XYZ file of C-alpha atoms in Angstrom:
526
model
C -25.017 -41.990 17.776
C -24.904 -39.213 15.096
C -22.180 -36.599 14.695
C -24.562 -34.482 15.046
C -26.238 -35.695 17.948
C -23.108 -36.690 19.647
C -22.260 -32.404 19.669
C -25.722 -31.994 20.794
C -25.587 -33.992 23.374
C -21.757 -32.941 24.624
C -23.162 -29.324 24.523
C -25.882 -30.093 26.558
C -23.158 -31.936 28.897
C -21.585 -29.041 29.678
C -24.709 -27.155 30.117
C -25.284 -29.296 33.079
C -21.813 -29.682 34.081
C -22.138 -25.653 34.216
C -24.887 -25.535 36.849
C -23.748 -28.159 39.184
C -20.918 -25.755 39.318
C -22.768 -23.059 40.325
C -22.745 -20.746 36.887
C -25.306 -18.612 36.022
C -26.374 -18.242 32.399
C -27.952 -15.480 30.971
C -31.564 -15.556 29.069
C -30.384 -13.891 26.409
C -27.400 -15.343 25.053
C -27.308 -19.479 24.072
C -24.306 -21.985 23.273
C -24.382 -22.612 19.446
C -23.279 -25.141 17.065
C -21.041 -22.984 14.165
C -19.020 -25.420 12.653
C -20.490 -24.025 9.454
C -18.415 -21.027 10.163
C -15.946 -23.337 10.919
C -15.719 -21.904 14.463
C -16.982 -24.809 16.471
C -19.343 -23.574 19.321
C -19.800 -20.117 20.298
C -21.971 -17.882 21.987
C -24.769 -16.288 20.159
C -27.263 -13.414 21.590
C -30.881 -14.598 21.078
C -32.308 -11.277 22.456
C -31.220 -7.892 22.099
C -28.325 -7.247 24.421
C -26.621 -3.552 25.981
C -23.669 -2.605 26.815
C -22.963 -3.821 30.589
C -25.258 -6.783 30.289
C -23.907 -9.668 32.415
C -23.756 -12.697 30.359
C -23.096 -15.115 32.662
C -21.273 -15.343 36.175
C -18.818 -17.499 37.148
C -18.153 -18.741 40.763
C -14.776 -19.013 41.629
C -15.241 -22.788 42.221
C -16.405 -23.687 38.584
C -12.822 -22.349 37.770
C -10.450 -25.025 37.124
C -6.737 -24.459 38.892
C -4.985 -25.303 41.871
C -7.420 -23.417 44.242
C -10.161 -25.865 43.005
C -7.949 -29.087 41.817
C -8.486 -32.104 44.277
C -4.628 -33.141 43.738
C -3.822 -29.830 45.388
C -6.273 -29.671 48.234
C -4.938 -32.837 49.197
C -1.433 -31.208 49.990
C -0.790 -29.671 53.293
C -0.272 -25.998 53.188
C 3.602 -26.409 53.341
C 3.576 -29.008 50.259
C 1.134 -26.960 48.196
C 3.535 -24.183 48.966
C 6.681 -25.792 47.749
C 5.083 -26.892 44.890
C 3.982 -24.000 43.653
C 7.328 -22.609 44.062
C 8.839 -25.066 42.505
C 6.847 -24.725 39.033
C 5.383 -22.537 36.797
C 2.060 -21.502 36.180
C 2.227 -23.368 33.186
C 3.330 -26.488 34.747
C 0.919 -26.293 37.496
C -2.013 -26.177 35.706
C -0.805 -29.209 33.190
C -1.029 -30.953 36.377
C -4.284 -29.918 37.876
C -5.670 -30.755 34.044
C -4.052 -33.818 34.203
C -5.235 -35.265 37.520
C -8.676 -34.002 36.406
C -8.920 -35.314 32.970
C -6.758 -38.433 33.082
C -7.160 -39.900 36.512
C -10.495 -38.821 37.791
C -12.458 -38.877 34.275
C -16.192 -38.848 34.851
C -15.673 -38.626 38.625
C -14.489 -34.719 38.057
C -16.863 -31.999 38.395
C -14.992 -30.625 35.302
C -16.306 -33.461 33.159
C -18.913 -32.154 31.478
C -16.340 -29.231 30.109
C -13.637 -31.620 29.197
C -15.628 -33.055 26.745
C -16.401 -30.267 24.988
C -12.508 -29.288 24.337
C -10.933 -30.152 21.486
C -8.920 -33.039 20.828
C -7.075 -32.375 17.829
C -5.363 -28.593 17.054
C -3.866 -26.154 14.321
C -1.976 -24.245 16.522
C 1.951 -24.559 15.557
C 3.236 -27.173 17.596
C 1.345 -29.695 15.739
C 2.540 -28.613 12.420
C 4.780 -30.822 10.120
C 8.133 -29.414 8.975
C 6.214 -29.089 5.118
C 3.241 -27.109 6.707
C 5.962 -24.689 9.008
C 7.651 -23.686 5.563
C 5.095 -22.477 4.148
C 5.041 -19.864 6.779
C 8.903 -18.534 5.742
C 10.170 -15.828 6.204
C 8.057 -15.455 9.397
C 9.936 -14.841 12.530
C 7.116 -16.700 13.974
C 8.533 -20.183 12.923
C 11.274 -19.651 15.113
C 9.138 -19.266 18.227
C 6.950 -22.561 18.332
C 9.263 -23.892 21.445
C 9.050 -27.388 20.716
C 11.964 -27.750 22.847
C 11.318 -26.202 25.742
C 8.000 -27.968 25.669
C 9.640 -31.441 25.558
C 12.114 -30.315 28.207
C 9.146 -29.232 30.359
C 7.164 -32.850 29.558
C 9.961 -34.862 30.905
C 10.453 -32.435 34.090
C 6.521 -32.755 35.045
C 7.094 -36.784 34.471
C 9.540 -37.446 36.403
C 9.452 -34.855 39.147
C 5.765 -33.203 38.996
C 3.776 -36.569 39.365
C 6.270 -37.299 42.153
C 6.038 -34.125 44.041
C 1.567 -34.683 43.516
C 1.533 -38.097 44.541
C 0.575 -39.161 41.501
C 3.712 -41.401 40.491
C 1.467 -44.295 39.809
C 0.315 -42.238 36.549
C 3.305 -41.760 34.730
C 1.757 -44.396 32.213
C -1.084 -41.847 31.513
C 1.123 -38.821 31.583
C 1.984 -39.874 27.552
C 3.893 -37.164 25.193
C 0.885 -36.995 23.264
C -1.505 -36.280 26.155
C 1.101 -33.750 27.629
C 0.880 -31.982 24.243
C -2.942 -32.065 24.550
C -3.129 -30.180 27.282
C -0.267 -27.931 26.817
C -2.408 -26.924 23.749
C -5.803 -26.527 25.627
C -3.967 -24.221 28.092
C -2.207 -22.358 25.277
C -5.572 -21.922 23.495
C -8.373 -21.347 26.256
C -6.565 -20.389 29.613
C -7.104 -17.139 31.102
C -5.017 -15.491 33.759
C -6.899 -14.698 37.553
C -6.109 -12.272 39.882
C -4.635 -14.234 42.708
C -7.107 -11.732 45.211
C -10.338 -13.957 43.907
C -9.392 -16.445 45.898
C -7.160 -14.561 48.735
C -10.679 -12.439 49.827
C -11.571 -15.157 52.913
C -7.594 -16.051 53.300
C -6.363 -12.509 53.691
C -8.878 -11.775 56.775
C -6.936 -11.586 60.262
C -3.687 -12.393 58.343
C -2.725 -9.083 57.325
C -3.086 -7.529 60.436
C 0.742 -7.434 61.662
C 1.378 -4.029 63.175
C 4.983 -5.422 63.283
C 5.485 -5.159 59.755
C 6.809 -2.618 57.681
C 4.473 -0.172 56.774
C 6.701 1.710 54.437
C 7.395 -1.675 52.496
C 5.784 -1.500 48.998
C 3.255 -3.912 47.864
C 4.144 -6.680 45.761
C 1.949 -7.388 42.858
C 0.836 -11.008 42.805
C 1.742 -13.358 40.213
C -1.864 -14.256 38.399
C -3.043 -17.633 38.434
C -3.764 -19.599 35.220
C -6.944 -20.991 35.140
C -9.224 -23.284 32.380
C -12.873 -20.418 32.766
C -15.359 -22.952 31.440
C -17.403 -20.624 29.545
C -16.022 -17.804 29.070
C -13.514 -19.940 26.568
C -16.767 -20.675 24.627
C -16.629 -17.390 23.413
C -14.496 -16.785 19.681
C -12.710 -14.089 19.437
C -12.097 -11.244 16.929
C -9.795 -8.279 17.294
C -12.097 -6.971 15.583
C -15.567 -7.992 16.523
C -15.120 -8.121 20.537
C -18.110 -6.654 22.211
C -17.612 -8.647 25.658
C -15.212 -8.916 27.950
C -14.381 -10.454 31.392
C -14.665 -8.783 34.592
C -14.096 -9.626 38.406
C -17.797 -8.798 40.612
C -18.399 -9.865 44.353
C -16.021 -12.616 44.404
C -17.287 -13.976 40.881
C -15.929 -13.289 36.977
C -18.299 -11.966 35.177
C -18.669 -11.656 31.186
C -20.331 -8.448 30.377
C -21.284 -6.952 26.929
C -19.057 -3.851 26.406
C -20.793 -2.928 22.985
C -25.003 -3.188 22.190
C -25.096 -6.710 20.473
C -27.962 -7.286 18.244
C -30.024 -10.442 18.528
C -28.849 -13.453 15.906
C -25.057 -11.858 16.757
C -22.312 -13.862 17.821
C -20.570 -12.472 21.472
C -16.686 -11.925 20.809
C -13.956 -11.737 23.149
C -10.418 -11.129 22.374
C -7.472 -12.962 23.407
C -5.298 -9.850 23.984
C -3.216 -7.462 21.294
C -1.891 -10.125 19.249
C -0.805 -10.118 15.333
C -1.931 -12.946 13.545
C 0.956 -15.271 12.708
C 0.911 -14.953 17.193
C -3.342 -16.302 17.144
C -1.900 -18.665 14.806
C 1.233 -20.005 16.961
C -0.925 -19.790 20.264
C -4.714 -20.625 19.391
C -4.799 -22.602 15.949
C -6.645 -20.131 13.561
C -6.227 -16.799 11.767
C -8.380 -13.799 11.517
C -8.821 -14.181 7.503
C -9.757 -10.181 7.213
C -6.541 -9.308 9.142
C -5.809 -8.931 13.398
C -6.377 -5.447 14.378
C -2.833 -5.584 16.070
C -1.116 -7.204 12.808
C 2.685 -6.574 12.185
C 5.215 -7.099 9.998
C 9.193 -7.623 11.606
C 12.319 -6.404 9.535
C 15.472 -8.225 11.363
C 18.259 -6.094 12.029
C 20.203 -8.495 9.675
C 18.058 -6.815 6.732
C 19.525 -3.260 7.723
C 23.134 -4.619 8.133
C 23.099 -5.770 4.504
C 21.375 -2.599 3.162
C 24.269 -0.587 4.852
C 26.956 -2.793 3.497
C 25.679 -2.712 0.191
C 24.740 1.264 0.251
C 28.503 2.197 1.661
C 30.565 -0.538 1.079
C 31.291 -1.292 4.386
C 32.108 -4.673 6.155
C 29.617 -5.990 8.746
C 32.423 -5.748 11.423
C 32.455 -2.271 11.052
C 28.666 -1.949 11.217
C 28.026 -4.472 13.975
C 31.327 -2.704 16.005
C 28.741 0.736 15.754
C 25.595 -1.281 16.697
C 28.356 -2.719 20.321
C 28.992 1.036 21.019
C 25.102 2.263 20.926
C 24.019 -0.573 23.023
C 26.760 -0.536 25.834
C 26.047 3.232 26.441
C 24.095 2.878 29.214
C 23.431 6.386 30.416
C 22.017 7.343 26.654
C 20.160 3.908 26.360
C 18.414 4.627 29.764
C 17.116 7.943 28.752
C 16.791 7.189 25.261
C 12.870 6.901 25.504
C 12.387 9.951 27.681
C 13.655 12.018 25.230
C 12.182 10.897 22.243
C 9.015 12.662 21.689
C 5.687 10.130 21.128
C 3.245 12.962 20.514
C 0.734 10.277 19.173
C 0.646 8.524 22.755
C -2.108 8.631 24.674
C -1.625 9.499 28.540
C -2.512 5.944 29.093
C -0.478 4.252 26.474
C 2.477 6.569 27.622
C 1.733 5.055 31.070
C 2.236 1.504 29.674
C 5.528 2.402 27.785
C 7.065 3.766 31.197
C 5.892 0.303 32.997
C 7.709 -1.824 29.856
C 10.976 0.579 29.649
C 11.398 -0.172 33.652
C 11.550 -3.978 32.874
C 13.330 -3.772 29.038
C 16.476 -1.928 29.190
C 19.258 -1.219 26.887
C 16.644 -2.407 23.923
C 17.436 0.395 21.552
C 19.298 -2.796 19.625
C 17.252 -4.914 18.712
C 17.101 -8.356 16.440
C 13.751 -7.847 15.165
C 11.715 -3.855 14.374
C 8.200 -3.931 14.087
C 6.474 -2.486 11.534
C 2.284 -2.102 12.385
C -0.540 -2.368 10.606
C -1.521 1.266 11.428
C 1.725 2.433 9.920
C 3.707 2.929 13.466
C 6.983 2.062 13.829
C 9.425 2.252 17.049
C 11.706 5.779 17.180
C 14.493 3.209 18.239
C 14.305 1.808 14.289
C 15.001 5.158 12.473
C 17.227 6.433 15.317
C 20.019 3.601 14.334
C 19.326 4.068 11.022
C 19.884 7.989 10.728
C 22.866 7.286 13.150
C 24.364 4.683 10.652
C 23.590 6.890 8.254
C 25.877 9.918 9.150
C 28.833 8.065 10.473
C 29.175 6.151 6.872
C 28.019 9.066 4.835
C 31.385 11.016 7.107
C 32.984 7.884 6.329
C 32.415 7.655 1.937
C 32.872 11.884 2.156
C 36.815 13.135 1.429
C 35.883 16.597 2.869
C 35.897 15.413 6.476
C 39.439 14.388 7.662
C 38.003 12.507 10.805
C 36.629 9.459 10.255
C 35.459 6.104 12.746
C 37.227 3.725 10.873
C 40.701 5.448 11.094
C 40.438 6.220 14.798
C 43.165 4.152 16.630
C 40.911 2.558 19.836
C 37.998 1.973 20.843
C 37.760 5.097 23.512
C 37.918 7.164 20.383
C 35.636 5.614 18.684
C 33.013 5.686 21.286
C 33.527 9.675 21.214
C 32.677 9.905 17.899
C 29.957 7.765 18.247
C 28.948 10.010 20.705
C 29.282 13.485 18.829
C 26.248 11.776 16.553
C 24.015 10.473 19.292
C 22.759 13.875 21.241
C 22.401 15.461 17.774
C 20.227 13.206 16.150
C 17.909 12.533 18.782
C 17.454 16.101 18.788
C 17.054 16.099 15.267
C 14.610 12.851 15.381
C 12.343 15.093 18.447
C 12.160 17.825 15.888
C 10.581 15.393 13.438
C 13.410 15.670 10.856
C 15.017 13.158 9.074
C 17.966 13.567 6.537
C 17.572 12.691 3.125
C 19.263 9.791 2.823
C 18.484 7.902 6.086
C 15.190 8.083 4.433
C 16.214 6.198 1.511
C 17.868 3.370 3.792
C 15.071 3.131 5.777
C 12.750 2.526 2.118
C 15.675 -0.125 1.135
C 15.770 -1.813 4.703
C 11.832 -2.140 3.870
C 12.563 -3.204 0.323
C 15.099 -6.088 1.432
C 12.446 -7.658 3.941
C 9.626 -7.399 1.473
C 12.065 -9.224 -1.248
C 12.511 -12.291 0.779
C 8.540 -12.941 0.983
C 7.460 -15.716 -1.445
C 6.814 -13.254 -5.198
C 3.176 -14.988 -5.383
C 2.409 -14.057 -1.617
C 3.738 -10.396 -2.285
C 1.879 -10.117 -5.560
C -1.206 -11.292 -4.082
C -1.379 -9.525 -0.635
C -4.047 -7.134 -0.691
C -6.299 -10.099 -1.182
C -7.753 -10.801 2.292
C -10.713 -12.604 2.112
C -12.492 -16.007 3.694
C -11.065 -18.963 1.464
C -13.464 -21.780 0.214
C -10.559 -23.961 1.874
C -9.772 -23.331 5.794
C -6.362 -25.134 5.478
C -3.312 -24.253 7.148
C -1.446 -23.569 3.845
C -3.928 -20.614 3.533
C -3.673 -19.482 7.456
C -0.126 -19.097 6.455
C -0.652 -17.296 3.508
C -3.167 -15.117 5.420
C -0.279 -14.331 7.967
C 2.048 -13.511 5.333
C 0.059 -11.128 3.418
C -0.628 -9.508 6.918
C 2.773 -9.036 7.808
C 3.722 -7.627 4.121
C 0.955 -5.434 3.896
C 1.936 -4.096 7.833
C 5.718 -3.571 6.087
C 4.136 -1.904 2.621
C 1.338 0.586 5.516
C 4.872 1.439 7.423
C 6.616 2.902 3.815
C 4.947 6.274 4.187
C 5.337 6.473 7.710
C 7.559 9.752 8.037
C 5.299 11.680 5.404
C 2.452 10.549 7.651
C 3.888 11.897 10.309
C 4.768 14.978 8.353
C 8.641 15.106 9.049
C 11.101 17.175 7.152
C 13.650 15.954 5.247
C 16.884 17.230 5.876
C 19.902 17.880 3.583
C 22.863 15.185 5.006
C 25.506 17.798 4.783
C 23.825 20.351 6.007
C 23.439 18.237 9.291
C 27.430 16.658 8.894
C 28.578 20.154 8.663
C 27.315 20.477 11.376
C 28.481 17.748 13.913
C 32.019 17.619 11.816
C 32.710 21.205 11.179
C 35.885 21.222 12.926
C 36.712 18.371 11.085
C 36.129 19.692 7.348
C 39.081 20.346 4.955
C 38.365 23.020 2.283
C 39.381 23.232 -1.223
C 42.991 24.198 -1.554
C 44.153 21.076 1.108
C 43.976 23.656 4.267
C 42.376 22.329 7.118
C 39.578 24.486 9.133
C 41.744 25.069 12.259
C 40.970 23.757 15.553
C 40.940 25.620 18.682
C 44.270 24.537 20.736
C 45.070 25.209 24.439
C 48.312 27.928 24.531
C-alpha cells in the first residue's frame, strides 16, 4: 500500500469509526488531506457555510474519557470514585487512552480515530538539548516539565495500572508510549463540562430538602476528553471561524463567522502566544499568534537599577521584600489602579484571576503584548524604584532608605512612596526618569536575543523549510517584536511625563535641606 493510499484509507477509517459512534457530519464541510500545507488533515467547507451552521454533532458517547472508557465502567462506583480522587485529569485520561489504544487495539470503538493521530511530534518535550537552544532566551525553555512528566510516568506504572486492574500491562505501559500519549492529550484534548454527562445522574439525586440551601454551588472540575473530530480541525488565532458548543446533551461545532466554500474551518486552542502553541501542540503560527508576548524577567530590571544608581542588588531586592509582604496595599493594589481600556467583561475576568493570584504585584517574569499592553504592576515597581534611589543619589534630601536603622523604618518610607504613586500612575503620569528605566529594562531584554534574530524580526513569513530551528526563530521574532510594540506604550496611552523632583518634593518635603546647610523644620509635639 501507497502513502498515499494508506492516508486515504485511515481517513476513511475514521469516517466510519465516526458513525458507528453515533456522529453526525455535516454536507457541507469534508475531511481533507493538507499535508501540502504541511497541516496534515483538516476540515475544509465544500459549500458555502453561515455563521451558526452546525458542522457536525457529537454524542457524548463518541467522546473518549472515563465516562465512556471500558477500564472505568468496569469499577464499582466506590473504586471509580477513589480513583478519580486519587489522580489528575491528566493522569486519568493517560489511562483511559492507554487501556484503549494499547490493550484493546482494534477491539475499541475508538479505533478508527487512533489511527489517524499522530505518532511522531514537534511539540517541546521531544526536542534535543541542540534544538531547545535555539529557542534562548525564551522563558519558554524552562517550562517543558520533563520532570514532572517522568515523575508522573512512573506514578501511573506502578500505582495507576494497579489501582485499574491492569497490572498485567506494565510491559506495554513503555516510557516512550507514555510520552505518546501525554503528547496526544497535550495537543488534541479538550476540556467537558462535567454536567454533559451528570444530566441523567443528577435526576432524583439532588432532591435533599435536608441540605443546605444557603450553601453555594461548587463549580465542577471539567473533564478531559480526546473529541474525535472536533481535533481535526487546525487552528489559527487568527483564522478561527468555528467553535465548540454544548446542544441537547451533544457538543456541537458551529461556524461563528460566514466561511466561503474551498475554505479551511479553524478553531483555536485558547489565548496562547506562540512559543506556548509551540511547547503544547508542536507548530507555530508563522504570521504571528494573535495573543503573542514577549517576557522581561525581573532580573533584567534589577540590573538596569544597579547599573542606573549604583546600588547593590541587596538593597534593591530588600525594596522588592517590603512591596510584596504589604498585604493590605497588595490586596487592593488592582482596585485602584485604573484599566480604562477594559472591557466590562474583561474587567470581570481580572476580578475572577485577582481572587485566586494574590500578592502578585512581584513578579519573576512582566509581559509585554503584541498589542502594546503591559501590566500597571510593571511600571508601578519601576516608578517606585525609581523615586526611592533617585531620594537616595540626591544630597538635598537628608532622609534616605539606606541610612534608616531597621526594617520598621524602612517599611514607612517605603510606604510614604506607595499611596502617592499609585495615585500618580491612576492619573496617567509618569516621571521622567522612570520612563527612561522602563526604555532600558526593555533595552536589556532585547540585548540578550540572538543579534541575527533581532536584526531580522520584522520578517514573518512562511519558510520554504518547516523545521524547528525556524519555529524557534518564528517565536523569537514574536516575542521581540511584542517587547519593541510595548516601547511606546505610555505615549500610546497618552500619559504625562512628570518632572522627578517636582514629585520628590513632594513626598520628601519635610525632609529637604536648603542651601545654606539649614534644614526645613519639622513640626514637633510641645
Amino acid at each position: 500500500m501507497t502513502v498515499e493510499s494508506d492516508f486515504s484509507s485511515k481517513t476513511q477509517g475514521f469516517i466510519e469509526c465516526l458513525t458507528n459512534n453515533g456522529v453526525t457530519i455535516s454536507s457541507k464541510i469534508e475531511i481533507a488531506d493538507l499535508r501540502s500545507q504541511h497541516q496534515g488533515r483538516g476540515i475544509i467547507a465544500v459549500e458555502d457555510i453561515k455563521t451558526g451552521d452546525a458542522l457536525f454533532t457529537l454524542p457524548k458517547d463518541s467522546i473518549l474519557n472515563y465516562e465512556t472508557c471500558e477500564a472505568f465502567m468496569k469499577l464499582d462506583e466506590g473504586k471509580a470514585n477513589e480513583v478519580l480522587e486519587q489522580y489528575s485529569q491528566w493522569e486519568v485520561l493517560i489511562l483511559c487512552i492507554f487501556y484503549e489504544l494499547s490493550i484493546k487495539k482494534k477491539d475499541s470503538k475508538f479505533y478508527g480515530y487512533f489511527q489517524v493521530l499522530p505518532e511522531k511530534f514537534d511539540n517541546l518535550m521531544f526536542w534535543n538539548d541542540e534544538e531547545l537552544a535555539e529557542l534562548k532566551p525564551s522563558f519558554i525553555v524552562g517550562r517543558i516539565g520533563k520532570q514532572e512528566s517522568e515523575e508522573m510516568y512512573a506514578n501511573l506504572r506502578d500505582s495507576g495500572l494497579k489501582d485499574l486492574g491492569l497490572e498485567t500491562y506494565v510491559e506495554e505501559f513503555t516510557i516512550s508510549n507514555f510520552h505518546r500519549i501525554a503528547s496526544l492529550i497535550q495537543s488534541y484534548s479538550f476540556d467537558v463540562e462535567k454536567a454533559l454527562y451528570n444530566e441523567n445522574k443528577d435526576k432524583g439525586e439532588n432532591e435533599d430538602e435536608d441540605e443546605d440551601e444557603d450553601e453555594e454551588d461548587v463549580e465542577e472540575e471539567p473533564i478531559k476528553a480526546m473529541v474525535c473530530l472536533a481535533d481535526t480541525l487546525n487552528a489559527d488565532t487568527n483564522l478561527v471561524n468555528a467553535n465548540l458548543t454544548y446542544e441537547n446533551g451533544s457538543l456541537v461545532m458551529k461556524a461563528i463567522k460566514n466561511i466561503s466554500k474551498g475554505k479551511q474551518v479553524y478553531n483555536t486552542y485558547g489565548e496562547h502566544p506562540n512559543a506556548e502553541i509551540l511547547r503544547r501542540y508542536g507548530y507555530v503560527e508563522w504570521k504571528a499568534s494573535k495573543y503573542d508576548f514577549g517576557e522581561v524577567a525581573l532580573d533584567n530590571l534589577k540590573k538596569v537599577f544597579i547599573e542606573n544608581y549604583g546600588v547593590s542588588r541587596e538593597v534593591i531586592e530588600e525594596i522588592l521584600k517590603i512591596i510584596s509582604k504589604d498585604e493590605e496595599f497588595n490586596e487592593n493594589f488592582v482596585d485602584e489602579v485604573q484599566q480604562d481600556d477594559e472591557t466590562e467583561e474583561e474587567k470581570e475576568e481580572s476580578d475572577e484571576e485577582d481572587d485566586d493570584n494574590k500578592n502578585e504585584i512581584i513578579n519573576e517574569v512582566y509581559e509585554c503584548y503584541i498589542d502594546g499592553g503591559i501590566s500597571p504592576e510593571f511600571y508601578f515597581i519601576i516608578q517606585i524604584l525609581t523615586s526611592v534611589l533617585s531620594v537616595e543619589n540626591d544630597e538635598i534630601y537628608k532622609m534616605k532608605y539606606t541610612q534608616l536603622a531597621n526594617l520598621e523604618e524602612k517599611n514607612k518610607f517605603i510606604k510614604r512612596f506607595t499611596k502617592k504613586i499609585l495615585q500618580l500612575i491612576n492619573a496617567n503620569k509618569i516621571t521622567v526618569a522612570a520612563e527612561k528605566n522602563y526604555q532600558d529594562i526593555l533595552d536589556s531584554r532585547l540585548s540578550e536575543y540572538p543579534a541575527m534574530i533581532v536584526g531580522t524580526s520584522s520578517k514573518l513569513d512562511v519558510p520554504k523549510e518547516f523545521s524547528r530551528k525556524e519555529m524557534a526563530h518564528c517565536v523569537l521574532r514574536c516575542e521581540i517584536n511584542s517587547i519593541r510594540r510595548c516601547k511606546t506604550y505610555f505615549t500610546d496611552k497618552k500619559f504625562t511625563a512628570v518632572p522627578d523632583e517636582k514629585l520628590l518634593r513632594n513626598l520628601m518635603k519635610k525632609y529637604i535641606e536648603f542651601e545654606g546647610g539649614d534644614k526645613k523644620r519639622r513640626k514637633t509635639k510641645k
